[in-house]
């Protein structure tokens, strides 16, 4: 996909990895991924600059809204 979600358990340089289980909905501008632990850091990679605008917990998933 053109947009990738990267995550890390701690906020350290070089600790982010692509989360291949994330589902990207480019129409709704949301990304859904299974919840992993009590704390997680996320960033987006794409062909243009992207920003995470909201994060919600929905059942066992994390739903990120971006623009």
XYZ file of N, CA, C and O in Angstrom:
268
model
N 0.826 -1.221 0.000
C 0.000 0.000 0.000
C 0.854 1.262 0.000
O 2.010 1.230 0.392
N 0.271 2.357 -0.441
C 1.003 3.615 -0.509
C 1.247 4.202 0.871
O 2.179 4.952 1.069
N 0.394 3.842 1.852
C 0.538 4.337 3.218
C 0.880 3.162 4.123
O 0.215 2.128 4.093
N 1.918 3.322 4.926
C 2.351 2.274 5.842
C 2.270 2.771 7.273
O 2.598 3.926 7.555
N 1.855 1.897 8.179
C 1.855 2.192 9.603
C 3.081 1.546 10.216
O 3.347 0.367 10.004
N 3.841 2.335 10.962
C 4.991 1.815 11.694
C 4.710 1.996 13.176
O 4.068 2.965 13.581
N 5.181 1.044 13.984
C 4.941 1.138 15.421
C 6.160 0.671 16.198
O 7.030 -0.016 15.670
N 6.174 1.083 17.471
C 7.275 0.711 18.369
C 6.736 0.643 19.788
O 5.790 1.350 20.143
N 7.325 -0.214 20.599
C 6.921 -0.347 22.001
C 7.491 0.794 22.841
O 6.937 1.156 23.870
N 8.597 1.376 22.403
C 9.230 2.491 23.118
C 9.641 3.547 22.101
O 9.914 3.229 20.940
N 9.690 4.775 22.522
C 10.041 5.874 21.632
C 11.556 6.073 21.638
O 12.099 6.844 22.417
N 12.229 5.304 20.787
C 13.689 5.393 20.658
C 14.038 5.433 19.179
O 13.321 4.903 18.346
N 15.131 6.044 18.846
C 15.558 6.144 17.454
C 15.784 4.755 16.864
O 16.453 3.922 17.456
N 15.202 4.510 15.714
C 15.409 3.256 15.013
C 14.579 2.093 15.515
O 14.733 0.981 15.050
N 13.661 2.332 16.457
C 12.881 1.243 17.016
C 11.566 0.958 16.316
O 10.844 0.053 16.698
N 11.226 1.703 15.261
C 9.957 1.515 14.565
C 10.071 0.428 13.502
O 11.090 0.302 12.838
N 8.993 -0.352 13.356
C 8.925 -1.390 12.325
C 7.570 -1.323 11.648
O 6.567 -0.961 12.275
N 7.517 -1.658 10.358
C 6.259 -1.664 9.616
C 5.334 -2.714 10.189
O 5.740 -3.852 10.439
N 4.070 -2.331 10.419
C 3.059 -3.246 10.941
C 2.246 -3.764 9.761
O 1.325 -3.095 9.289
N 2.589 -4.933 9.256
C 1.953 -5.480 8.057
C 0.510 -5.936 8.292
O -0.225 -6.182 7.342
N 0.076 -6.019 9.545
C -1.299 -6.432 9.829
C -2.281 -5.261 9.802
O -3.482 -5.448 9.912
N -1.781 -4.032 9.642
C -2.643 -2.846 9.626
C -3.495 -2.817 8.362
O -3.033 -3.149 7.274
N -4.760 -2.414 8.524
C -5.678 -2.257 7.403
C -5.855 -0.771 7.137
O -6.329 -0.037 8.009
N -5.489 -0.335 5.936
C -5.560 1.076 5.562
C -6.801 1.306 4.706
O -6.992 0.632 3.695
N -7.653 2.246 5.122
C -8.828 2.656 4.349
C -8.560 4.078 3.873
O -8.737 5.037 4.620
N -8.111 4.217 2.610
C -7.734 5.529 2.101
C -8.942 6.427 1.829
O -8.793 7.646 1.782
N -10.136 5.860 1.670
C -11.342 6.660 1.458
C -11.763 7.315 2.776
O -12.000 8.517 2.842
N -11.850 6.516 3.855
C -12.235 7.037 5.174
C -11.054 7.677 5.900
O -11.247 8.306 6.932
N -9.848 7.485 5.369
C -8.608 7.966 5.987
C -8.458 7.428 7.406
O -8.196 8.153 8.358
N -8.610 6.103 7.526
C -8.410 5.421 8.800
C -7.477 4.238 8.612
O -7.354 3.684 7.526
N -6.824 3.863 9.707
C -5.972 2.680 9.747
C -6.385 1.904 10.989
O -6.463 2.467 12.080
N -6.654 0.611 10.811
C -7.059 -0.244 11.915
C -5.997 -1.309 12.125
O -5.554 -1.954 11.176
N -5.605 -1.483 13.387
C -4.583 -2.467 13.732
C -4.950 -3.079 15.088
O -5.565 -2.416 15.929
N -4.603 -4.335 15.293
C -4.881 -4.996 16.570
C -4.110 -4.312 17.697
O -2.959 -3.913 17.520
N -4.764 -4.168 18.838
C -4.123 -3.558 20.009
C -2.978 -4.461 20.485
O -3.113 -5.675 20.527
N -1.865 -3.833 20.848
C -0.685 -4.580 21.262
C -0.099 -3.942 22.512
O 0.609 -2.938 22.432
N -0.428 -4.485 23.672
C 0.115 -3.968 24.928
C -0.600 -2.713 25.403
O -1.556 -2.248 24.804
N -0.114 -2.157 26.503
C -0.724 -0.969 27.088
C -0.194 0.331 26.510
O -0.814 1.374 26.665
N 0.970 0.285 25.868
C 1.568 1.497 25.315
C 2.196 1.172 23.973
O 2.928 0.182 23.842
N 1.924 2.009 22.976
C 2.494 1.808 21.646
C 2.650 3.167 20.981
O 1.817 4.058 21.173
N 3.696 3.347 20.223
C 3.944 4.580 19.489
C 3.762 4.291 18.003
O 4.201 3.244 17.516
N 3.089 5.211 17.293
C 2.790 5.011 15.879
C 3.306 6.173 15.050
O 3.350 7.312 15.506
N 3.659 5.866 13.800
C 3.956 6.897 12.810
C 3.543 6.368 11.449
O 3.437 5.148 11.238
N 3.294 7.294 10.526
C 2.848 6.940 9.184
C 3.930 7.260 8.178
O 4.661 8.239 8.318
N 3.998 6.434 7.129
C 4.910 6.686 6.014
C 4.087 6.651 4.748
O 3.271 5.757 4.566
N 4.292 7.619 3.897
C 3.562 7.672 2.642
C 4.267 8.553 1.638
O 5.323 9.126 1.929
N 3.663 8.694 0.454
C 4.283 9.501 -0.598
C 4.232 11.003 -0.299
O 4.965 11.771 -0.898
N 3.367 11.423 0.638
C 3.278 12.817 1.062
C 3.292 12.857 2.582
O 3.161 11.821 3.240
N 3.412 14.045 3.145
C 3.390 14.192 4.602
C 2.009 13.822 5.131
O 0.987 14.235 4.572
N 1.952 13.008 6.189
C 0.708 12.569 6.805
C 0.747 12.870 8.291
O 1.814 12.841 8.905
N -0.430 13.132 8.867
C -0.538 13.395 10.300
C -1.631 12.528 10.899
O -2.704 12.402 10.311
N -1.358 11.956 12.073
C -2.381 11.228 12.816
C -3.211 12.272 13.552
O -2.674 13.064 14.322
N -4.522 12.275 13.310
C -5.407 13.276 13.906
C -6.156 12.757 15.120
O -6.513 13.520 16.000
N -6.429 11.447 15.172
C -7.172 10.885 16.307
C -6.820 9.408 16.441
O -6.502 8.735 15.459
N -6.882 8.929 17.686
C -6.661 7.512 17.979
C -7.793 7.052 18.884
O -8.076 7.692 19.894
N -8.456 5.960 18.494
C -9.548 5.407 19.290
C -9.313 3.919 19.504
O -8.734 3.246 18.648
N -9.797 3.418 20.627
C -9.798 1.981 20.893
C -11.194 1.479 20.559
O -12.191 2.021 21.042
N -11.288 0.475 19.722
C -12.566 -0.110 19.331
C -12.454 -1.618 19.508
O -11.870 -2.312 18.673
N -12.974 -2.116 20.637
C -12.817 -3.535 20.943
C -11.347 -3.842 21.145
O -10.669 -3.197 21.940
N -10.832 -4.803 20.418
C -9.425 -5.180 20.520
C -8.548 -4.487 19.493
O -7.409 -4.886 19.269
N -9.078 -3.432 18.856
C -8.339 -2.742 17.792
C -8.055 -1.293 18.160
O -8.766 -0.683 18.951
N -7.032 -0.758 17.518
C -6.726 0.666 17.561
C -7.084 1.210 16.196
O -6.685 0.650 15.173
N -7.863 2.305 16.172
C -8.259 2.941 14.911
C -7.649 4.334 14.892
O -7.938 5.163 15.751
N -6.788 4.581 13.906
C -6.139 5.872 13.750
C -6.796 6.609 12.580
O -7.017 6.012 11.525
N -7.116 7.875 12.792
C -7.621 8.731 11.718
C -6.484 9.653 11.325
O -5.804 10.204 12.180
N -6.272 9.800 10.028
C -5.142 10.607 9.551
C -5.597 11.604 8.488
O -6.688 11.527 7.957
N -4.705 12.548 8.205
C -4.904 13.441 7.052
C -3.574 13.758 6.426
O -2.536 13.532 6.967
